[in-house]
Tab-separated table of C-alpha atoms in Angstrom:
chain	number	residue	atom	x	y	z
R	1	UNK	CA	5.352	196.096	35.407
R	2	UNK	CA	4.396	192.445	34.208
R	3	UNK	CA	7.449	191.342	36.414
R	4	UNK	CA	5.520	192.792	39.501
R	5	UNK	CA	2.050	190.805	38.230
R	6	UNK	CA	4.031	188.144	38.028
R	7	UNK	CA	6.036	188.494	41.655
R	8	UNK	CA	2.479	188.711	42.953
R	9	UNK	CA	0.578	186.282	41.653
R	10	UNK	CA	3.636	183.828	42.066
R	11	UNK	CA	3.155	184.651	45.666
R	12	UNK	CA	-0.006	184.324	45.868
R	13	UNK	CA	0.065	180.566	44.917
R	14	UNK	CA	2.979	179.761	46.710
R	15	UNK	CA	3.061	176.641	48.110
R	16	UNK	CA	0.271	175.013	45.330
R	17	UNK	CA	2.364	172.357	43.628
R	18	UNK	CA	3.524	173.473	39.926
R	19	UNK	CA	1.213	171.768	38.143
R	20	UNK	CA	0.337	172.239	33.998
R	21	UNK	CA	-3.317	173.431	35.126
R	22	UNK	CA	-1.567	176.574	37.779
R	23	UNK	CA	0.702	177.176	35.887
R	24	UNK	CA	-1.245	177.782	33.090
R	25	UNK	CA	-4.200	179.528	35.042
R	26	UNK	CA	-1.173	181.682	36.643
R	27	UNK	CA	-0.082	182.600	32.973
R	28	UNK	CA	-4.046	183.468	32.339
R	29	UNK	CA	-4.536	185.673	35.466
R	30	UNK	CA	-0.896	187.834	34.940
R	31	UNK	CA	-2.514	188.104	31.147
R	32	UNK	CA	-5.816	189.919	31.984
R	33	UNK	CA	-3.977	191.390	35.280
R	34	UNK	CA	-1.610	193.103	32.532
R	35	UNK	CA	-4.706	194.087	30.129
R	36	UNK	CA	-6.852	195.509	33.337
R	37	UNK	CA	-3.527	197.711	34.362
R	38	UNK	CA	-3.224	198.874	30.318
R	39	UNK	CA	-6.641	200.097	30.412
R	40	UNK	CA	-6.590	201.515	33.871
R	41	UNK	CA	-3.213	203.880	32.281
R	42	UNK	CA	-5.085	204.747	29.623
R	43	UNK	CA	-8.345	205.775	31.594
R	44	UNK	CA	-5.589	208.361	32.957
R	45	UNK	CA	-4.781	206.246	36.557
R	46	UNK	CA	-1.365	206.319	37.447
R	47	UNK	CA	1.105	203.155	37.377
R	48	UNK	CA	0.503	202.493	41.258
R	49	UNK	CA	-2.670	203.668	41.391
R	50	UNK	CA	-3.336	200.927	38.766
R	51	UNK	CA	-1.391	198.535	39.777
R	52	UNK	CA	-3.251	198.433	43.322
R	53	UNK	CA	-6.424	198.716	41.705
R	54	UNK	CA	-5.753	195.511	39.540
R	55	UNK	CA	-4.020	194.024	42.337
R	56	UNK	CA	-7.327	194.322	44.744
R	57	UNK	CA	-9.528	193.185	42.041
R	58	UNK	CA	-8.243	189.526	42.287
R	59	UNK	CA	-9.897	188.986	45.849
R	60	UNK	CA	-9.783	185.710	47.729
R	61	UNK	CA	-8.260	182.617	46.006
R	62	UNK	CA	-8.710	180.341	48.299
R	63	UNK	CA	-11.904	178.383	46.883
R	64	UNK	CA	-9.303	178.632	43.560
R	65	UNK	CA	-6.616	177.169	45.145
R	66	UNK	CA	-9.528	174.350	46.667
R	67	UNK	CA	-10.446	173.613	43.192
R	68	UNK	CA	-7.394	172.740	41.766
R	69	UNK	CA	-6.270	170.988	44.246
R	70	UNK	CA	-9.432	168.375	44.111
R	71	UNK	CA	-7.470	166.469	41.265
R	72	UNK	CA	-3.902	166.840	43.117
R	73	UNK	CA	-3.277	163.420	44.874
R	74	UNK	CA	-0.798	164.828	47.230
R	75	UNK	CA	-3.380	166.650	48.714
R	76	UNK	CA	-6.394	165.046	50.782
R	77	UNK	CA	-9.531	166.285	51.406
R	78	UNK	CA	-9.305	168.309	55.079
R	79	UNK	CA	-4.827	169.546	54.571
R	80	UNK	CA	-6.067	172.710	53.454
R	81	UNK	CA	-5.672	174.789	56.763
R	82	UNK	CA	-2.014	174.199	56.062
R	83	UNK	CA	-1.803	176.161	53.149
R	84	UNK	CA	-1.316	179.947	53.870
R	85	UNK	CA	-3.023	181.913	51.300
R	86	UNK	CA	-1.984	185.596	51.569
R	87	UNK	CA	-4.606	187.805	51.056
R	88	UNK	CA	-4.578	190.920	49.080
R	89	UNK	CA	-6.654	192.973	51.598
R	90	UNK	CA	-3.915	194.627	53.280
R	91	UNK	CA	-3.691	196.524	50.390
R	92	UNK	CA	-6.195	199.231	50.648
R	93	UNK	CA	-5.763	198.940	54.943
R	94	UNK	CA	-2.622	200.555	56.686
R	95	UNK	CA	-0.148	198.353	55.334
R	96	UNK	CA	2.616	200.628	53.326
R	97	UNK	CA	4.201	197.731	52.507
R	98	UNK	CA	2.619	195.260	50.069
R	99	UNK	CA	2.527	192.200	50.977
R	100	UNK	CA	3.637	190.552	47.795
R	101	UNK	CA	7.023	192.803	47.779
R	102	UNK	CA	10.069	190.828	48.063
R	103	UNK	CA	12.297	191.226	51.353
R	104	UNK	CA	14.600	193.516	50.415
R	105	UNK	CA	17.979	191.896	50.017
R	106	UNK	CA	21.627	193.637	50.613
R	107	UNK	CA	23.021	192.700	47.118
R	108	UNK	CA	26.976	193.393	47.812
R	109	UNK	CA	26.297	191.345	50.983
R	110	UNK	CA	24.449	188.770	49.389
R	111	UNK	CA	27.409	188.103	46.806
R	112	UNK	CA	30.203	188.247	49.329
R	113	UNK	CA	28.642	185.505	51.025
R	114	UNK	CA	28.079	183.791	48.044
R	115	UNK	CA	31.327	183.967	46.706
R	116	UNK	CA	32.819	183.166	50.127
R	117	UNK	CA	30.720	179.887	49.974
R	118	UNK	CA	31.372	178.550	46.439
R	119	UNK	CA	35.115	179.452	46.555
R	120	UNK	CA	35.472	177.344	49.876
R	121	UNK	CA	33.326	174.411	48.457
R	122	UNK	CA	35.920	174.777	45.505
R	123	UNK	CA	38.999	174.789	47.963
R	124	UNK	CA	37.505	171.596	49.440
R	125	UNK	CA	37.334	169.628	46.138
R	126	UNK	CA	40.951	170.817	45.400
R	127	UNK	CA	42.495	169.596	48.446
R	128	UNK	CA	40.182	166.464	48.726
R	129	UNK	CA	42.391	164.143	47.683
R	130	UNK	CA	45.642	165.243	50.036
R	131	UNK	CA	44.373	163.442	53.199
R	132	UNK	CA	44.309	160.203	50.576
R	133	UNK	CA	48.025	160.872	49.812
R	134	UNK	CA	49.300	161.374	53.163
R	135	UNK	CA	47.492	158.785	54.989
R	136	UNK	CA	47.244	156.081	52.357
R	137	UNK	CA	44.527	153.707	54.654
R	138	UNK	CA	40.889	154.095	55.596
R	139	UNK	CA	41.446	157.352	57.053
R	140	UNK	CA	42.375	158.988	54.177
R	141	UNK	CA	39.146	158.036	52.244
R	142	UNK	CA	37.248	158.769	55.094
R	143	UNK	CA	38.402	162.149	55.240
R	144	UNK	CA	37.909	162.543	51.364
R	145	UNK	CA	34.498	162.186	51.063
R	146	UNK	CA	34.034	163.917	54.613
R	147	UNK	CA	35.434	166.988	52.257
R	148	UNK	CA	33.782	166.595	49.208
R	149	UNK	CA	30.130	166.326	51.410
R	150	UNK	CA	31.439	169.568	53.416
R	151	UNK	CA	31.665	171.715	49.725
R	152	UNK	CA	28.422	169.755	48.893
R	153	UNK	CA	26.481	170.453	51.198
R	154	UNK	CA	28.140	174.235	51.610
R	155	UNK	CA	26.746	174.588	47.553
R	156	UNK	CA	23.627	173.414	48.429
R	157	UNK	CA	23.223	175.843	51.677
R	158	UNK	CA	24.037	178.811	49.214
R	159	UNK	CA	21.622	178.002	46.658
R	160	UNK	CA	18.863	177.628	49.207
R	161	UNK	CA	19.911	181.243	51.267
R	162	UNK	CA	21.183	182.999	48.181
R	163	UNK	CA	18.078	183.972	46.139
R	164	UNK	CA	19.630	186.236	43.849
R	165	UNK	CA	19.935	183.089	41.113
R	166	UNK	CA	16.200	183.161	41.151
R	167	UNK	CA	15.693	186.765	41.152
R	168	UNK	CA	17.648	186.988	37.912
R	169	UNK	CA	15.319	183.872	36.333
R	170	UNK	CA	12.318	185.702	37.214
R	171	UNK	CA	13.274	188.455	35.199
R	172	UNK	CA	13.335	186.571	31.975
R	173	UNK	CA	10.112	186.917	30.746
R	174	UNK	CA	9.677	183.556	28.509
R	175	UNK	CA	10.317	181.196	31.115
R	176	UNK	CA	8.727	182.560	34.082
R	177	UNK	CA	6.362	180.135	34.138
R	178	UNK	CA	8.819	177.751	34.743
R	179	UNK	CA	11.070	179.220	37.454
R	180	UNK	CA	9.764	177.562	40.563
R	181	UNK	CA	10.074	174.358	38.878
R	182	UNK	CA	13.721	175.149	37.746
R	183	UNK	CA	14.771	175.880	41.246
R	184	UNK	CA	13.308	172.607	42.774
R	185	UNK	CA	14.775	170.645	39.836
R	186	UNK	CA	18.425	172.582	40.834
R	187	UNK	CA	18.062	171.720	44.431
R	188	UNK	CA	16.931	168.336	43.795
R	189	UNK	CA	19.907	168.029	41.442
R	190	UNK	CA	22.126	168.828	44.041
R	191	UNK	CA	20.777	166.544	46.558
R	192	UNK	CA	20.898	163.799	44.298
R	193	UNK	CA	24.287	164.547	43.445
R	194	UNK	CA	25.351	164.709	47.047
R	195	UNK	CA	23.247	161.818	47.910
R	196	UNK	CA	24.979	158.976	45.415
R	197	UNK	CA	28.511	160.728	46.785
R	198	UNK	CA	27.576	159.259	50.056
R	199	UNK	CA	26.265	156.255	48.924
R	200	UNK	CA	30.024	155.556	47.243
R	201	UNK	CA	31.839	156.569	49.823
R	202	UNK	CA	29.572	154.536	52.325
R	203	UNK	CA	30.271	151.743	49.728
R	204	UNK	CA	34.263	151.982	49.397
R	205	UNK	CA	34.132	152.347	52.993
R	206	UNK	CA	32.271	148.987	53.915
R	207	UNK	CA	33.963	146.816	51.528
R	208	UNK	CA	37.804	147.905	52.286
R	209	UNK	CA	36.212	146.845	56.227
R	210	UNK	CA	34.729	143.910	55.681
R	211	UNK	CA	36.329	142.879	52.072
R	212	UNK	CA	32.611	141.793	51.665
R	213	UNK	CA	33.155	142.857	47.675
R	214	UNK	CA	30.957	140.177	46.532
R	215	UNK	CA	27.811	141.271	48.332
R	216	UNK	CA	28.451	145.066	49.163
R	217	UNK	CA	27.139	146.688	45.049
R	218	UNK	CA	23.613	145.544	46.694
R	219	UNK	CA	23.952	148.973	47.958
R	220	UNK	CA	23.641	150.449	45.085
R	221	UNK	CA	20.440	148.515	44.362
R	222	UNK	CA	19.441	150.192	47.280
R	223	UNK	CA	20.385	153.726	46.457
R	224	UNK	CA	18.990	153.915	43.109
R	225	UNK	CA	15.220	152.507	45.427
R	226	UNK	CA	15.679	155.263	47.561
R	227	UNK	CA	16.317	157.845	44.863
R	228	UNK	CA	13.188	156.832	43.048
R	229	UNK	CA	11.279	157.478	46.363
R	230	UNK	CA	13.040	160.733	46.671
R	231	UNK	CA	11.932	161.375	43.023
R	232	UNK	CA	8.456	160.906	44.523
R	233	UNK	CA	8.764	163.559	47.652
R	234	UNK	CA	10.557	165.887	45.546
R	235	UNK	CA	8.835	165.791	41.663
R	236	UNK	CA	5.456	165.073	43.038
R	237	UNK	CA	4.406	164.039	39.117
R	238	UNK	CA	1.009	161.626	39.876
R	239	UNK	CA	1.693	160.229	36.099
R	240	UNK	CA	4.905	158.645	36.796
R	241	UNK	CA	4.070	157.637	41.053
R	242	UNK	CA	2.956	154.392	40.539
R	243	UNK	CA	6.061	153.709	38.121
R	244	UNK	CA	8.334	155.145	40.502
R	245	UNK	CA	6.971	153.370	43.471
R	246	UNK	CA	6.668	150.009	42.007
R	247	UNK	CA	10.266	150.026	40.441
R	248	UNK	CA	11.454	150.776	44.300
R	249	UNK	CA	9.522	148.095	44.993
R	250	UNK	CA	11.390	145.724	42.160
R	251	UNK	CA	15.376	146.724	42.939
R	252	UNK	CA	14.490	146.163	46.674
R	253	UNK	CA	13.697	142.622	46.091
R	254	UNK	CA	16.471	141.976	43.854
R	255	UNK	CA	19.221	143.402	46.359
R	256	UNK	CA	17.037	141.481	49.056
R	257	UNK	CA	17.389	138.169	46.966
R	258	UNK	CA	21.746	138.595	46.220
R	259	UNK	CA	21.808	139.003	50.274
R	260	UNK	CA	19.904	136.471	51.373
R	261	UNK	CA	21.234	133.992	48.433
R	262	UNK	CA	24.958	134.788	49.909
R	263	UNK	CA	23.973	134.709	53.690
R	264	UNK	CA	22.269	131.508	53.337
R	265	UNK	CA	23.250	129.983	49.802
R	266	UNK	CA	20.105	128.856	49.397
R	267	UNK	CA	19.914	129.841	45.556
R	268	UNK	CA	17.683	127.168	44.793
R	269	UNK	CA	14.728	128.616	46.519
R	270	UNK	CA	15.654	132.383	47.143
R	271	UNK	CA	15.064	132.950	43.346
R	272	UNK	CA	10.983	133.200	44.492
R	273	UNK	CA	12.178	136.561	46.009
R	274	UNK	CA	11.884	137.836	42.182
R	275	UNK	CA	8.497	136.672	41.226
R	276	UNK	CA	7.236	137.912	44.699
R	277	UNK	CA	8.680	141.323	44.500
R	278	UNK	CA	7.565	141.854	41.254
R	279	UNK	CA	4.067	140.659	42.242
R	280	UNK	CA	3.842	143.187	45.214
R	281	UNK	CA	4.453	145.895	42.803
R	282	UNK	CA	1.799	144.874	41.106
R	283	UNK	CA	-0.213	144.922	43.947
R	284	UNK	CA	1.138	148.095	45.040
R	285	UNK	CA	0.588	150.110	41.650
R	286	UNK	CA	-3.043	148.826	41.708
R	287	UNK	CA	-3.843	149.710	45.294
R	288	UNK	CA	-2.371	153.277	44.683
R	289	UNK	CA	-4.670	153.795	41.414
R	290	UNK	CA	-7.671	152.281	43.285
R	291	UNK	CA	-6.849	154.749	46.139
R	292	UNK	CA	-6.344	157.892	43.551
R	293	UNK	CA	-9.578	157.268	42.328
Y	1	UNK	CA	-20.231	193.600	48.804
Y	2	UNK	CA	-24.059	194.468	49.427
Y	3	UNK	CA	-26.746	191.796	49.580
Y	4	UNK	CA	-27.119	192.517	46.088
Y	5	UNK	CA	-24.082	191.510	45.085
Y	6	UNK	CA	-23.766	188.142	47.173
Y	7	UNK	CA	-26.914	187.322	45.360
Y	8	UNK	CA	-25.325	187.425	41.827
Y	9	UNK	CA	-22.561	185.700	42.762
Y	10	UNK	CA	-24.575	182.546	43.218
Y	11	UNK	CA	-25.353	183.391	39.532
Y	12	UNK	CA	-21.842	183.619	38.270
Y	13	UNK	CA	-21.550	180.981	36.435
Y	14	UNK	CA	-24.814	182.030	34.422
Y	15	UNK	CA	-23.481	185.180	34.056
Y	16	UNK	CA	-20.457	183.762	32.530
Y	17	UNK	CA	-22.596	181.646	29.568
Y	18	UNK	CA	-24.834	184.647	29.004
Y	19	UNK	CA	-21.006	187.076	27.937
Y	20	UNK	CA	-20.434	183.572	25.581
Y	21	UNK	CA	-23.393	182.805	23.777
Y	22	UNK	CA	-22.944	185.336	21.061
Y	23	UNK	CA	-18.889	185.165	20.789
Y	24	UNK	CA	-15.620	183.519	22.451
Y	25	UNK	CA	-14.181	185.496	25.240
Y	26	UNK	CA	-11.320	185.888	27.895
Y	27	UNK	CA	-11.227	186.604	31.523
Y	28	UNK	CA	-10.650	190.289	31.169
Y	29	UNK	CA	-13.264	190.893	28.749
Y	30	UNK	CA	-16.190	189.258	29.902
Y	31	UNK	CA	-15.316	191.256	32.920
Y	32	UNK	CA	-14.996	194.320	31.404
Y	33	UNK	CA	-18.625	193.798	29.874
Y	34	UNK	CA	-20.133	192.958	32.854
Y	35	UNK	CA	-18.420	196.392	34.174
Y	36	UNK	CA	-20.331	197.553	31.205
Y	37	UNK	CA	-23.703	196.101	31.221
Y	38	UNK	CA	-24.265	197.004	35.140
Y	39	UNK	CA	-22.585	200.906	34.318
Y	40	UNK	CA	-19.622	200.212	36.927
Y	41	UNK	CA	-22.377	198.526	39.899
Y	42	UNK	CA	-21.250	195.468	39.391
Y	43	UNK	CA	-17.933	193.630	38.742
Y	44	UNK	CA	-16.517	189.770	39.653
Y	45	UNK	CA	-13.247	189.166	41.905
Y	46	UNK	CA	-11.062	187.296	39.486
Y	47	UNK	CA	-10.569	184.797	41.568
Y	48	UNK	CA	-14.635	184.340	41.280
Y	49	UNK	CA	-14.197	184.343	37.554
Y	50	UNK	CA	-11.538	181.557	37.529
Y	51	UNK	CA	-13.122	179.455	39.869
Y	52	UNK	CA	-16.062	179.580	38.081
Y	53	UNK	CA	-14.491	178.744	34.651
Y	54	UNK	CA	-12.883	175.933	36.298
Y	55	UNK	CA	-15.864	174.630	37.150
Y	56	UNK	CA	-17.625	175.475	33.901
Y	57	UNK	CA	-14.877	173.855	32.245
Y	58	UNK	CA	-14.904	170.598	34.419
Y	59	UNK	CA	-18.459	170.028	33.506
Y	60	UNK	CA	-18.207	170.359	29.903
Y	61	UNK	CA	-20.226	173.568	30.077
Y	62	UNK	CA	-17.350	175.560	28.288
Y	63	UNK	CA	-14.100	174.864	26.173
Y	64	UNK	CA	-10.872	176.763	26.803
Y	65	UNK	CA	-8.093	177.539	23.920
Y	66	UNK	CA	-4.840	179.804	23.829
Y	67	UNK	CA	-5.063	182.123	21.100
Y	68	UNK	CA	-2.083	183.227	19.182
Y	69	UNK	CA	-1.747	186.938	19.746
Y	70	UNK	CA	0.850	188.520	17.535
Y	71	UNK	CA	1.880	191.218	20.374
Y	72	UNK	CA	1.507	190.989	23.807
Y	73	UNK	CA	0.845	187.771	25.942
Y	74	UNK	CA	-0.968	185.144	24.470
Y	75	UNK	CA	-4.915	185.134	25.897
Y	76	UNK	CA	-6.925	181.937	27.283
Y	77	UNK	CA	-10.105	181.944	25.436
Y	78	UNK	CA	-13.374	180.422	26.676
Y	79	UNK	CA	-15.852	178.985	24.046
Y	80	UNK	CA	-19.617	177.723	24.684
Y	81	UNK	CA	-20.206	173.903	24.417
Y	82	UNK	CA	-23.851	172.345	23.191
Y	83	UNK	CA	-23.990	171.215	26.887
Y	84	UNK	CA	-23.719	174.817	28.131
Y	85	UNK	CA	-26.181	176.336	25.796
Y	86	UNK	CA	-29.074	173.810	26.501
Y	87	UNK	CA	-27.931	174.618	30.327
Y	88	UNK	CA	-27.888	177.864	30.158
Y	89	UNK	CA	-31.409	177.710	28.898
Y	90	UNK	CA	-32.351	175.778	31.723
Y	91	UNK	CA	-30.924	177.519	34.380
Y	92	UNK	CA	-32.476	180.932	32.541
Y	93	UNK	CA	-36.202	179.592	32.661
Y	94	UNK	CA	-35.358	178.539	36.277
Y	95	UNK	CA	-34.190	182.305	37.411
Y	96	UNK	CA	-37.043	183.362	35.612
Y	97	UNK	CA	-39.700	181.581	37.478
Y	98	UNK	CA	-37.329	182.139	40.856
Y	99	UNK	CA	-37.745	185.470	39.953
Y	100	UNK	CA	-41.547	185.847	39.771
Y	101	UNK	CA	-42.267	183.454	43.089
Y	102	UNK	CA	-39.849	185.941	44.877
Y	103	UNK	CA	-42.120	188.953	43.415
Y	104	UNK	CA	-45.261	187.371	44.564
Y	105	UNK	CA	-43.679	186.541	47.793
Y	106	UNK	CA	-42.249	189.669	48.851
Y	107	UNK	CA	-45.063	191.439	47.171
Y	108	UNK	CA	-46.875	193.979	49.831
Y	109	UNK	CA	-50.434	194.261	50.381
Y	110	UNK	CA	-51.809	196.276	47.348
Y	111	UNK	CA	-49.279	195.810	44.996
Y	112	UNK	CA	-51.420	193.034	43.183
Y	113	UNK	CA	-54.761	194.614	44.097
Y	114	UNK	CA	-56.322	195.365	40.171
């Protein structure tokens, strides 16, 4: 029954960002949601004739939702209308169908498809390498990464349709808590993962073209900017944002100061790139605590 | 929800320091008393109840701890702060004299005749 509490009130917040304060207040309300439904059993009411009782008592949590989100940078005053807050009203209407019950999945389907998806991804790795072999030039690592993003990307579309992976986590009691934040961190993972694939293969790619070897790593510089930024859109964490942000800041000036020292081998003066990117980070980091508070 | 009831709720977060004065106290209970107290007339939406220990919380009013329950899940207890007593005091005197303009306002003709 706690699993249900928990389905529910999971629901009920989706969309407010996992933060220590909801998770902890969702923790709190499946705790006295659980007590209310004990007590309700014992008073004689039956398990769904508790459970809806419980489940109607909670009432609108929209002002809730307002309230946490006051100390939640991401969120400015006036984005709330975006948020859909489902409301636990249907429940004593017409609706025979709760609105917090999960669409009901065909399981056999589910894993076929599944399957089907992981053990093509897997056929792609495999073979990877063949086009490599056969056509020994640019081709042939062209066509190796194009297979290695295919099975990537083919993982990643299965984790995101197949939600059987999460339906099993949210069925562990101890962690529960922590289940949206494990599937974000999994899909981030992935992207990340598929992300810095490209980013090499863009590399290898350029540099066998142009033989530009001594100037091409920049790109790297670049990747691991962008990945901090991604960090940003996809870990909203307000503790580490102005870190993140301003270390973006810091590789883009030193890949900025190796390409314009190279294009215009003007080392003696291009080294002012480094001061001055370090300086706008500075600038940058303050602006965004001004702004938070 | 009667008229009656949106009237208290503008109350609810006195309500809430009046269940803590004597003892420390979770969601569920303090609900349960007021259940109690008002014989089933009157009970809060938890989402009421969390939004107002949010706000109790924010302004120092209360303190909030996990206990350590040996069975069962683990409860979020809510504790009365210096601040909240002398407020709660306050805002009790300022019900009180709410409460007897109201009277004398409402009051029909004849009910104060001696």
């Amino acid at each position: 029954m706690q699993i249900r509490f928990i389905r529910m009130i999971d629901d009920l917040f989706r969309g407010v960002p996992h933060s220590r304060k909801v998770l902890e207040l969702k923790e709190e309300m499946v705790q006295n949601l659980m007590e209310k439904f004990n007590d309700l059993l014992a008073q004689g009411k039956s398990e769904e004739a508790a459970f809806e009782i419980a489940a109607a008592s909670i009432g609108d949590i929209g002002d809730l939702v307002r309230e946490l989100r006051k100390d939640d940078p991401f969120y400015a005053e006036g984005e709330d209308e975006t948020i859909v807050i489902h409301g636990m009203d249907s429940i004593d209407g017409m609706d025979p169908e709760p609105v917090y019950a999960p669409p009901p999945p065909t399981p056999e389907e589910m894993l076929r498809r599944s399957a089907t998806a992981v053990s093509t991804a897997t056929m792609l790795f495999i073979v990877s390498p063949a086009p490599l072999l056969l056509f020994r030039n640019r081709m042939g690592v062209l066509l190796l990464f194009a297979m290695i993003a295919a099975g990537v990307g083919l993982l990643v579309f299965n984790r995101l349709m197949n939600p059987r992976a999460a339906d099993r986590q949210a069925e562990s009691l101890e962690n529960w808590e922590e289940k949206p934040d494990a599937e974000r961190k999994k899909l981030f993972q992935s992207l990340v993962s598929a992300f810095w694939l490209v980013v090499t293969a863009v590399y290898i790619l350029y540099s066998f073209e142009t033989d530009n070897w001594y100037i091409s790593w920049v790109i790297f510089l670049f990747a691991a900017a962008v990945s901090e930024l991604l960090k940003i859109v996809f870990k909203p964490n307000p503790k580490k944002l102005y870190g993140r942000v301003s270390g973006a800041i810091v590789l883009s000036s030193v890949a900025f100061y190796f390409i314009i020292s190279f294009a215009t081998d003007a080392w003696h003066i291009t080294w002012v790139l480094l001061p001055l990117g370090v300086a706008l980070s500075n600038v940058v980091k303050a602006f965004l605590q001004i702004k938070r508070k | 929800m009667s008229i009656a009831s949106d009237l208290i709720r503008g109350h609810t977060e006195t309500i809430i320091l009046a269940n803590l004065l004597s003892h420390d106290s979770y969601g569920y209970e303090i609900n349960k008393s007021i259940q109690q107290k008002t014989a089933g007339q009157y009970e809060l939406k938890e989402a009421t109840l969390y939004t107002a220990f949010r706000r109790l919380e924010e302004g120092g009013l209360i303190a909030s701890y996990w206990g350590n329950e040996t069975s069962g899940a683990r409860r979020r207890y809510y504790a009365i702060t210096t601040k909240g007593r002398l407020t709660f005091a306050r805002l009790k005197v300022e019900w009180n004299a709410a409460k007897e303009l109201i009277d004398i306002l409402i009051a029909e003709e004849g009910d104060y005749a001696n």
